PDB file of C-alpha atoms in Angstrom:
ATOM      1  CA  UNK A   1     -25.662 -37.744 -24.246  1.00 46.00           C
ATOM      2  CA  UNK A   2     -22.202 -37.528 -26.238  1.00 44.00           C
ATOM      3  CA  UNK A   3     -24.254 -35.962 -29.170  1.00 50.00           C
ATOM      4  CA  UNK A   4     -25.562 -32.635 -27.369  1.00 50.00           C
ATOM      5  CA  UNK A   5     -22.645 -32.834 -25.376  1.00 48.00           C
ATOM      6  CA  UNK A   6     -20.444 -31.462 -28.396  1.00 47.00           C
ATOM      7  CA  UNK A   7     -23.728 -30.048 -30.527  1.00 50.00           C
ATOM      8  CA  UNK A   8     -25.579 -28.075 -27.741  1.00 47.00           C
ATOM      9  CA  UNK A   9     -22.922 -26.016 -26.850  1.00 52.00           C
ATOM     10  CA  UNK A  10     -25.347 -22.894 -28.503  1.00 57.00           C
ATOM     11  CA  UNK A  11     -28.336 -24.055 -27.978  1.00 59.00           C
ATOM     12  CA  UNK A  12     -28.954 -21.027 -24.925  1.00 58.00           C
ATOM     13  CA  UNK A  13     -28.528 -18.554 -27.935  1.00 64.00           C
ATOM     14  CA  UNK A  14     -29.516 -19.882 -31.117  1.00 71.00           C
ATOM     15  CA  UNK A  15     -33.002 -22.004 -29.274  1.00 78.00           C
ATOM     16  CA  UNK A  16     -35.011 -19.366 -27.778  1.00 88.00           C
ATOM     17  CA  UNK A  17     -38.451 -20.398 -26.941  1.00 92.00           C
ATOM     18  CA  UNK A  18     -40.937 -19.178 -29.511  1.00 97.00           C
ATOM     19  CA  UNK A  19     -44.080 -17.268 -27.173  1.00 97.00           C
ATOM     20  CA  UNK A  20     -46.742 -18.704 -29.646  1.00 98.00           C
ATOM     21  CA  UNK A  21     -45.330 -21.986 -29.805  1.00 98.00           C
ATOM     22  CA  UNK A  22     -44.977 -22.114 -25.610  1.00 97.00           C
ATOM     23  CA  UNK A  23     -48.903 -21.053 -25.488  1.00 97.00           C
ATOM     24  CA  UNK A  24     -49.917 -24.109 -27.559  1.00 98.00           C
ATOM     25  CA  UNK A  25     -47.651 -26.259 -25.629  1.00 98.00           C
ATOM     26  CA  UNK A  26     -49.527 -24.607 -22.469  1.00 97.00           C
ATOM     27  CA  UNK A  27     -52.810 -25.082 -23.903  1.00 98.00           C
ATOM     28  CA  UNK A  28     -51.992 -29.247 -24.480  1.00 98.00           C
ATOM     29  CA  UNK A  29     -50.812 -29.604 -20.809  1.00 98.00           C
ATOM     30  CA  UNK A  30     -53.716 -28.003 -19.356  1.00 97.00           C
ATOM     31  CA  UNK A  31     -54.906 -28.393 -16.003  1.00 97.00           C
ATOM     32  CA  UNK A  32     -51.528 -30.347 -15.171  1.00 98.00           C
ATOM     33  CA  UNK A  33     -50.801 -29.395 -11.893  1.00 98.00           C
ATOM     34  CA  UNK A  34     -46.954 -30.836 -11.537  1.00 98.00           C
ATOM     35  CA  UNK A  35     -44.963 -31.415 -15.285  1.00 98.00           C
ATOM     36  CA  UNK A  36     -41.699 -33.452 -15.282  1.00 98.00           C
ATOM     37  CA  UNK A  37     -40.109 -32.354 -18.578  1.00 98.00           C
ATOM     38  CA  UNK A  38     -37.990 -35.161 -20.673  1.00 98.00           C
ATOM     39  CA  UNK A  39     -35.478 -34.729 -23.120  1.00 96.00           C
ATOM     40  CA  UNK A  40     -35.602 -31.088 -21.629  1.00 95.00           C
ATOM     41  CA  UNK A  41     -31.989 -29.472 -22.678  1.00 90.00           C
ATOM     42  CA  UNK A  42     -31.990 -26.152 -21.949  1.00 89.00           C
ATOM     43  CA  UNK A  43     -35.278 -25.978 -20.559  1.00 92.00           C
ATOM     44  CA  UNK A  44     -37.436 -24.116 -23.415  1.00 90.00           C
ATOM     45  CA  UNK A  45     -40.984 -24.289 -23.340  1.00 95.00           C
ATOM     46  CA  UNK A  46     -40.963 -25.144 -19.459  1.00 95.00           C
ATOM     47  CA  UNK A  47     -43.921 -24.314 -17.703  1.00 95.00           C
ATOM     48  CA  UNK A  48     -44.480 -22.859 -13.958  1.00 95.00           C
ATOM     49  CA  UNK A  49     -45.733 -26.574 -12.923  1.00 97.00           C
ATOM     50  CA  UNK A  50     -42.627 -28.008 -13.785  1.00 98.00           C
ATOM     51  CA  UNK A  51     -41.235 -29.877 -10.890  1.00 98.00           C
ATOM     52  CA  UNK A  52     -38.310 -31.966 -12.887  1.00 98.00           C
ATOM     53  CA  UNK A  53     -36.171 -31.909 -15.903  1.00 98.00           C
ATOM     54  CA  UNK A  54     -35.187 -35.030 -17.120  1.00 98.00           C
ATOM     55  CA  UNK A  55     -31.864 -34.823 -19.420  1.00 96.00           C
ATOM     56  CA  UNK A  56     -28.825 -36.925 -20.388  1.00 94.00           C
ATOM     57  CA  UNK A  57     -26.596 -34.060 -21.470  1.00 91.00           C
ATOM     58  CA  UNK A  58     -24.500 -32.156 -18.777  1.00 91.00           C
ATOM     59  CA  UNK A  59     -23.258 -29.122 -21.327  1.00 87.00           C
ATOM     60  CA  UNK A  60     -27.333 -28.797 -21.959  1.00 88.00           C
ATOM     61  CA  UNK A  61     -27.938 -28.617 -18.461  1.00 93.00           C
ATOM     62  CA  UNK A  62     -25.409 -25.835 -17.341  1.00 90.00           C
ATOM     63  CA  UNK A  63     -27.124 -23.428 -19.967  1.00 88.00           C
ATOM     64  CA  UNK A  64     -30.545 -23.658 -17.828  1.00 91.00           C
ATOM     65  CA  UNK A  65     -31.536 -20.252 -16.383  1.00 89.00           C
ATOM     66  CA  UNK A  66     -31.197 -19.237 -13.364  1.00 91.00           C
ATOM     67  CA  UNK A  67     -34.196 -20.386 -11.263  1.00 92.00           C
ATOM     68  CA  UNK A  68     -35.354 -23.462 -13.528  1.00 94.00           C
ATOM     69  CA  UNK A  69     -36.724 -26.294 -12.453  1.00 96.00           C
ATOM     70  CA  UNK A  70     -34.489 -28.701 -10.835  1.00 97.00           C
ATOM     71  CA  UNK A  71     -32.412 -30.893 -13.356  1.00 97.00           C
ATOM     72  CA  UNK A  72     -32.005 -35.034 -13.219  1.00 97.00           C
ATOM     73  CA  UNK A  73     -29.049 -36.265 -15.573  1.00 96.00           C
ATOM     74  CA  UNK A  74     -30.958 -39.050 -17.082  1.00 97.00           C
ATOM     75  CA  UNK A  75     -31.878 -40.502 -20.284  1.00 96.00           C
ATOM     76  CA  UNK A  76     -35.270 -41.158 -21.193  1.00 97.00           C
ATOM     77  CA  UNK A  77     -35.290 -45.152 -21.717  1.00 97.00           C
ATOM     78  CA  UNK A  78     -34.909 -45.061 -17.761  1.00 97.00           C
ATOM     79  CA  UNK A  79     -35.908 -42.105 -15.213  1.00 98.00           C
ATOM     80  CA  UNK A  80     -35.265 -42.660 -12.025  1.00 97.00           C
ATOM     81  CA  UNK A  81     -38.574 -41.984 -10.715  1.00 98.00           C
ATOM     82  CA  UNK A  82     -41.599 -43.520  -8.830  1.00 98.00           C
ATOM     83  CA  UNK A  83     -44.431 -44.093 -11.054  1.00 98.00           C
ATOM     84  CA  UNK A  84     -47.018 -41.629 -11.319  1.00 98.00           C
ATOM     85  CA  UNK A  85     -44.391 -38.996 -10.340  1.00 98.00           C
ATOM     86  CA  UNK A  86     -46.338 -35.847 -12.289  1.00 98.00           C
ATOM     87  CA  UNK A  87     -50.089 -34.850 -13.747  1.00 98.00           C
ATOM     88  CA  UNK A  88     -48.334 -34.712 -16.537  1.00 98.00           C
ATOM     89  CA  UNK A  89     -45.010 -35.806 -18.579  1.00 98.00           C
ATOM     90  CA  UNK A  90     -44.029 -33.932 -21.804  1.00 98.00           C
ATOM     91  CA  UNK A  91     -40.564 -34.292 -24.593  1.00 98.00           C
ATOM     92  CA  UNK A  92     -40.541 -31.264 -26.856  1.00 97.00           C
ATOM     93  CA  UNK A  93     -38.551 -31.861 -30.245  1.00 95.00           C
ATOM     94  CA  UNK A  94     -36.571 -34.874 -27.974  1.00 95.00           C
ATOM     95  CA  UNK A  95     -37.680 -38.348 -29.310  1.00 96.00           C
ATOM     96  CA  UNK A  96     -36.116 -38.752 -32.800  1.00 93.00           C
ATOM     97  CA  UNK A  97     -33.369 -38.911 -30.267  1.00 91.00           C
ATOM     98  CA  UNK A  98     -33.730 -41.695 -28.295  1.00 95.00           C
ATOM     99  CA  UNK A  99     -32.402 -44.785 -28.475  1.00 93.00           C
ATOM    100  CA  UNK A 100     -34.599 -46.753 -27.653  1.00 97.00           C
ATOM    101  CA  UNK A 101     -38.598 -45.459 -28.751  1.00 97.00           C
ATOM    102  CA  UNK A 102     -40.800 -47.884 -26.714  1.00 98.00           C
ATOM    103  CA  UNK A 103     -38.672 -47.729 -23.749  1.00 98.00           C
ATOM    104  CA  UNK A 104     -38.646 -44.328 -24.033  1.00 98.00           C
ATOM    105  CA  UNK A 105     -42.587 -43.784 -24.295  1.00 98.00           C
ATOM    106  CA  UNK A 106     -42.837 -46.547 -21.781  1.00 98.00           C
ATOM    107  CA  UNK A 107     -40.915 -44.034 -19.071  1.00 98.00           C
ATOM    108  CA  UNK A 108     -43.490 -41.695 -20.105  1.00 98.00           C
ATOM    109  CA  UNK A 109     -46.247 -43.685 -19.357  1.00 98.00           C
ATOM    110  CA  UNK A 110     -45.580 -44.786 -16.458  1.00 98.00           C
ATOM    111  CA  UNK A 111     -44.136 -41.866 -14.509  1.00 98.00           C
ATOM    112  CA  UNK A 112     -47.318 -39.119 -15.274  1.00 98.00           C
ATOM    113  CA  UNK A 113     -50.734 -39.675 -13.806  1.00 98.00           C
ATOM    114  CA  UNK A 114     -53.080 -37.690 -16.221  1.00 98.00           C
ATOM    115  CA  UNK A 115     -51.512 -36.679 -19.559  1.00 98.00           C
ATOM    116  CA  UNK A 116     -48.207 -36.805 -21.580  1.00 98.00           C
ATOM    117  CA  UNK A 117     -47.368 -33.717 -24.559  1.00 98.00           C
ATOM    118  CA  UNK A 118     -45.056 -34.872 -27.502  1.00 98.00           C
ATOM    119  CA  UNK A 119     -43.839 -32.245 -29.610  1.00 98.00           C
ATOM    120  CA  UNK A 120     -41.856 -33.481 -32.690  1.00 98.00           C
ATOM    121  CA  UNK A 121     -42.964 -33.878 -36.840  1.00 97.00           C
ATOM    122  CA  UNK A 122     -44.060 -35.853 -39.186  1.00 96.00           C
ATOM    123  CA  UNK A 123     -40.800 -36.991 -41.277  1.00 94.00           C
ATOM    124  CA  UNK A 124     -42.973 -36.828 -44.272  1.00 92.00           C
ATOM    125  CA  UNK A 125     -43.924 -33.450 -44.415  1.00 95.00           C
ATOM    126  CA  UNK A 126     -40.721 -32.090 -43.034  1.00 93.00           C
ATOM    127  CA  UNK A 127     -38.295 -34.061 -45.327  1.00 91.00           C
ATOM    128  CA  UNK A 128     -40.348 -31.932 -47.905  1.00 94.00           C
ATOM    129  CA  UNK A 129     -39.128 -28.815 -46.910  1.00 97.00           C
ATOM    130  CA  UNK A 130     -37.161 -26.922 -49.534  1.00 98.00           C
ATOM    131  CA  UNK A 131     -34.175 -26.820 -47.564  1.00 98.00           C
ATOM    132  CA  UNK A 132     -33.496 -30.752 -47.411  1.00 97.00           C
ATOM    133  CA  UNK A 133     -35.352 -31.226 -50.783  1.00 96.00           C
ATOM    134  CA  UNK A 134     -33.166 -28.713 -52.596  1.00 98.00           C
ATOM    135  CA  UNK A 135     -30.190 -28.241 -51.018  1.00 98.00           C
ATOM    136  CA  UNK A 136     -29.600 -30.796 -48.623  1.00 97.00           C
ATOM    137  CA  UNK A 137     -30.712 -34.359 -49.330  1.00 95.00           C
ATOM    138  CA  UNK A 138     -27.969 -35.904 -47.828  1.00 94.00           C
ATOM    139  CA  UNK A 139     -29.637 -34.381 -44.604  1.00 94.00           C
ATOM    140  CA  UNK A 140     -32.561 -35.604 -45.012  1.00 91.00           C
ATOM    141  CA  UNK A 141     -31.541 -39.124 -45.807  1.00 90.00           C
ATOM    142  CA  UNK A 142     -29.575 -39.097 -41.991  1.00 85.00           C
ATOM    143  CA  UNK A 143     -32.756 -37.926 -40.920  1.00 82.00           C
ATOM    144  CA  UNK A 144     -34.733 -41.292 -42.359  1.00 80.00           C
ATOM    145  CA  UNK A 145     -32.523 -43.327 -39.773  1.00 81.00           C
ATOM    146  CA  UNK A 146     -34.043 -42.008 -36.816  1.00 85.00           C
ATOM    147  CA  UNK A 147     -37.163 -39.621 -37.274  1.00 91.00           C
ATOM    148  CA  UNK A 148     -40.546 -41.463 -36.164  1.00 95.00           C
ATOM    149  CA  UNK A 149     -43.209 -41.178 -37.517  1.00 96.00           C
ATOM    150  CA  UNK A 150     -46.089 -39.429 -35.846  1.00 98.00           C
ATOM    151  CA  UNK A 151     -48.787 -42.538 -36.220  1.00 98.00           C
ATOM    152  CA  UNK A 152     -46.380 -44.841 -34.273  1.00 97.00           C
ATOM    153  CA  UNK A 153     -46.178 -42.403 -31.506  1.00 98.00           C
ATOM    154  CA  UNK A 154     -50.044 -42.095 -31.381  1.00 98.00           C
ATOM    155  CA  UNK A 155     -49.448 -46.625 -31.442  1.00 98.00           C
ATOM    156  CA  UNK A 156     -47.003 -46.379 -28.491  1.00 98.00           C
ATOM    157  CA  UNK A 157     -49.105 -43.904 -26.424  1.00 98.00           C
ATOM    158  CA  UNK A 158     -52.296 -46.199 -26.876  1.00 98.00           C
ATOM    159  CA  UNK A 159     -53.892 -43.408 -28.645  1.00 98.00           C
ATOM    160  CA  UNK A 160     -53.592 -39.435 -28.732  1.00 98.00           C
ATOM    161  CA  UNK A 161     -54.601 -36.395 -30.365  1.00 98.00           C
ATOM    162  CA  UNK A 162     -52.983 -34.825 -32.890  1.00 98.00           C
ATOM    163  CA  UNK A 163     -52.933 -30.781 -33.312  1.00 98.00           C
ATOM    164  CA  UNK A 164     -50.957 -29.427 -36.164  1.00 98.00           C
ATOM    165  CA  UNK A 165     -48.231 -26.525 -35.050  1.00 98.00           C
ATOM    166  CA  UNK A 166     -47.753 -24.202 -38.015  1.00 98.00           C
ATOM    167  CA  UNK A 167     -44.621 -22.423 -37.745  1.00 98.00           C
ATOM    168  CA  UNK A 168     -44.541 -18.613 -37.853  1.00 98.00           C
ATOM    169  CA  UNK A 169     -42.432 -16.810 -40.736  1.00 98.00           C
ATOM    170  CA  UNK A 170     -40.607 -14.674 -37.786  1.00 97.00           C
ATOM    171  CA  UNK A 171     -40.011 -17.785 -35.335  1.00 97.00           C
ATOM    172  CA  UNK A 172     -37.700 -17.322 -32.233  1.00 95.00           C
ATOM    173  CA  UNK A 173     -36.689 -21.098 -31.956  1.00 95.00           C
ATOM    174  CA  UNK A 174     -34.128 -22.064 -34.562  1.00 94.00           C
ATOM    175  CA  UNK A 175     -35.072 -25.597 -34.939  1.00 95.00           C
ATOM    176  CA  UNK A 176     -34.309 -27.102 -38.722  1.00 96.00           C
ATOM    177  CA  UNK A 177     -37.580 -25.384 -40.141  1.00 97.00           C
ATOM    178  CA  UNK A 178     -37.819 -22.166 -38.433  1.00 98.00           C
ATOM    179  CA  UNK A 179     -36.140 -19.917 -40.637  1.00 98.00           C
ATOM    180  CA  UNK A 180     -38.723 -21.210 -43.917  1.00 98.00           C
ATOM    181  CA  UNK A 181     -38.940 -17.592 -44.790  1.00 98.00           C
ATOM    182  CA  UNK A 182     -35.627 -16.279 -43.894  1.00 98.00           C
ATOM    183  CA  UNK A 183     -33.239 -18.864 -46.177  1.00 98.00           C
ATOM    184  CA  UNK A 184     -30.233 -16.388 -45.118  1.00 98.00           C
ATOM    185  CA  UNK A 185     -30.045 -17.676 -41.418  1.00 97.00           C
ATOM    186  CA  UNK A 186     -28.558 -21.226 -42.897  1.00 98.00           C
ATOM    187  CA  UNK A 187     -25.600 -19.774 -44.647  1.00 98.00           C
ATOM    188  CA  UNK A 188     -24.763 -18.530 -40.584  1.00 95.00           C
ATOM    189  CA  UNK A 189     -22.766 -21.282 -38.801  1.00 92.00           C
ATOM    190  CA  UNK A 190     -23.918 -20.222 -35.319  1.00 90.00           C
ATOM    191  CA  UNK A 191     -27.626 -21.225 -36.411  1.00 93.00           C
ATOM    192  CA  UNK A 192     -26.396 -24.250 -38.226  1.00 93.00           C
ATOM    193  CA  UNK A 193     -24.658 -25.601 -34.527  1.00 88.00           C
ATOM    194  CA  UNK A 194     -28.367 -25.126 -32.898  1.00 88.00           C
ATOM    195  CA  UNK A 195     -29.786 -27.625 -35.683  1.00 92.00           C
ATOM    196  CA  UNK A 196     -29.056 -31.174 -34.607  1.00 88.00           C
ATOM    197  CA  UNK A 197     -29.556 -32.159 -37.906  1.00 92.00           C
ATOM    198  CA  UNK A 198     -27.758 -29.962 -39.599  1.00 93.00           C
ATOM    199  CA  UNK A 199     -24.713 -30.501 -36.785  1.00 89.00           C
ATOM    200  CA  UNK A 200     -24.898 -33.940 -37.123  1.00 87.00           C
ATOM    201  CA  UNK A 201     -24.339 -34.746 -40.900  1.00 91.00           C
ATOM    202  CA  UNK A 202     -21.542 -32.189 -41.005  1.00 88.00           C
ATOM    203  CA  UNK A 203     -20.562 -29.519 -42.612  1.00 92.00           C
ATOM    204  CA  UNK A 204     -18.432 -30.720 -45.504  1.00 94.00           C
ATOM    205  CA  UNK A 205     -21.580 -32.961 -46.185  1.00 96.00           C
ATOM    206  CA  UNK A 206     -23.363 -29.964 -46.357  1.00 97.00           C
ATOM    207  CA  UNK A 207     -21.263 -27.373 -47.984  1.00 97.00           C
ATOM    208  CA  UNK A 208     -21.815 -28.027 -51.293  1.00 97.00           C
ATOM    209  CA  UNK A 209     -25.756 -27.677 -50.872  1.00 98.00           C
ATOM    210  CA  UNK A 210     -25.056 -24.694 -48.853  1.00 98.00           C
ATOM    211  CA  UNK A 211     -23.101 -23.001 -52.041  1.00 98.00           C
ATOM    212  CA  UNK A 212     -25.769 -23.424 -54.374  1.00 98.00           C
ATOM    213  CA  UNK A 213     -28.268 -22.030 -51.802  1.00 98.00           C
ATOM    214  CA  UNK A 214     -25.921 -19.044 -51.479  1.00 98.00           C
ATOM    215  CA  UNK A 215     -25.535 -18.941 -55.432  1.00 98.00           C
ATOM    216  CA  UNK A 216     -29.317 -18.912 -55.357  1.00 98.00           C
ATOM    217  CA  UNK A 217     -30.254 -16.305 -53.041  1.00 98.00           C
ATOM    218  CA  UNK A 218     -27.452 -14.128 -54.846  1.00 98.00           C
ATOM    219  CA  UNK A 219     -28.958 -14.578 -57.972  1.00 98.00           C
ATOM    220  CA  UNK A 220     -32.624 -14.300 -57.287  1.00 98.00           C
ATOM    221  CA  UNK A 221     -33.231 -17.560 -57.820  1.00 98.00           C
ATOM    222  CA  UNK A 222     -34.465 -18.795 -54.417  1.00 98.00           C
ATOM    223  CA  UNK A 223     -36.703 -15.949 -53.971  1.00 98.00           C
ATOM    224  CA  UNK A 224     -38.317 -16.506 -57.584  1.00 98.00           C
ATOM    225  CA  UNK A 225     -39.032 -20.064 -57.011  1.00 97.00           C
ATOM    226  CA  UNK A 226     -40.395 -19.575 -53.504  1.00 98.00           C
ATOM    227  CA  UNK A 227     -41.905 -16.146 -54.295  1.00 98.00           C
ATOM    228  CA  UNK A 228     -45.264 -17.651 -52.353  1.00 97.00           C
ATOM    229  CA  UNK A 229     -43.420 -18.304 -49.074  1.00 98.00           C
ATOM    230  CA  UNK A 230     -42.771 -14.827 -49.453  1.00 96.00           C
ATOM    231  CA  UNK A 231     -46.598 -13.734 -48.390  1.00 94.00           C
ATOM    232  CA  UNK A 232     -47.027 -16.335 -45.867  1.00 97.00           C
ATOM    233  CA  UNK A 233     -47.262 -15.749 -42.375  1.00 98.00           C
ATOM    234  CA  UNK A 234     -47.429 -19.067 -41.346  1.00 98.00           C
ATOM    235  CA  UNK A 235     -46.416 -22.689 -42.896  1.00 98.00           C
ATOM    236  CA  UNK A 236     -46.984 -26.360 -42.093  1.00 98.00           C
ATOM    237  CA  UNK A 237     -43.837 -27.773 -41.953  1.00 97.00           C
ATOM    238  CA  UNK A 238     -44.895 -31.225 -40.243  1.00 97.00           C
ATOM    239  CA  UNK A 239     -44.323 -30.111 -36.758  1.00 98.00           C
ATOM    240  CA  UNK A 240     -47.146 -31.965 -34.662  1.00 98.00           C
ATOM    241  CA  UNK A 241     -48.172 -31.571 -30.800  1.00 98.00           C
ATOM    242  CA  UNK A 242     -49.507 -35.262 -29.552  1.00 98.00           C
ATOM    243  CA  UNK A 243     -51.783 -35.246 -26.569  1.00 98.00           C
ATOM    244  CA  UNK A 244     -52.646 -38.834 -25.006  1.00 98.00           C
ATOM    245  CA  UNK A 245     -55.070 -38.008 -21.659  1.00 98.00           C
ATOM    246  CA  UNK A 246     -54.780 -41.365 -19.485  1.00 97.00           C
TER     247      UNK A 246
END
């Protein structure tokens, strides 16, 4: 809670729901007919079903529209709610967060009836992204303490299916990866606040990483060596959607 209560503070700006990212989320939750969201912050991604957000962080609940679902200050290691509460339970981009994993996934199990929808990434892939494996390994080595790793969610669920989420080069949602074709955005500090990563390690941690990106872009440099990203439309970054149908 005391982390996005000091990071989150942009998330209403810099986190806009990206459309074709909200229909695959839409597609995974299916015929839910009632979806209690967990980890929700400002409420991206929400469906029309959703009957409850479940969040720990106060300043991420003030910056939910007008007219969203009804908001629960809670963690996720213990909701406040009857078992079998919803069709369906989902945590978008939430559980390298938690503090406690299998009491965490344990919530989710036991408060939906039909199906839970875990959106997060697979640390492997996404430590690989040029950004941390260039310029910012001291990022990605916070990261290692607390990302999880997509087979032990699939372990904790008792089983799910896994559905890769490539991310598109003009993405609305400016989570760590989203701006893979658009280097630029991370020299901005307004898009750097809306990374938890990125907020969390700190900016003179990250300065010096952030100069030589600069120095590259300025130069050429960047775009020579990534002159491939440069005709993509799409790229696997490691972001995974987990569906587990109980």
């Amino acid at each position: 809670m005391a982390t996005y209560n000091s990071i989150g503070v942009t998330y209403a700006h810099t986190r806009r729901p990206d459309p074709r990212i909200a229909v695959r989320i839409q597609q995974a939750l299916g015929d839910a007919a009632t979806v209690i969201n967990v980890g929700a912050g400002t409420g991206s991604y929400e469906p029309s079903q959703t009957v409850l957000a479940v969040e720990p962080s106060s300043v991420m609940i003030a910056q939910r529209p007008v007219g969203s679902a009804p908001a629960l200050e809670a963690s996720a290691e213990s909701i406040p709610l009857a078992d079998d509460s919803a069709d369906a339970a989902m945590a978008l981009l939430t559980v390298h967060h938690w503090s406690d994993l299998e009491a965490g996934i344990g919530e989710l199990l036991r408060i939906a009836r039909q199906r839970i929808v875990i959106l997060t990434f697979e640390p492997d892939i996404n430590h690989r992204f040029w950004l941390l494996e260039e310029y910012l390994p001291e990022a990605a080595a916070f990261e290692d303490t607390r990302a999880v790793a997509v087979e032990r969610l699939v372990t904790l669920l008792g089983g799910a299916r896994v559905e890769t989420v490539p991310i598109p080069h003009d993405c609305t949602d400016g989570f760590l990866a989203a701006y893979w074709r658009r280097p630029e955005a991370y020299l901005d500090p307004d898009v750097r606040a809306g990374i938890s990563l990125l907020a969390q390690t700190g900016e003179e941690i990250l300065q010096p990483g952030l100069a030589r990106l600069s120095d590259d872009l300025s130069s050429g440099r960047w775009q020579q060596r990534h002159a491939d990203l440069l005709e993509r439309e799409t790229l696997d970054v490691g972001y995974r959607l987990l569906v587990a149908d109980l």
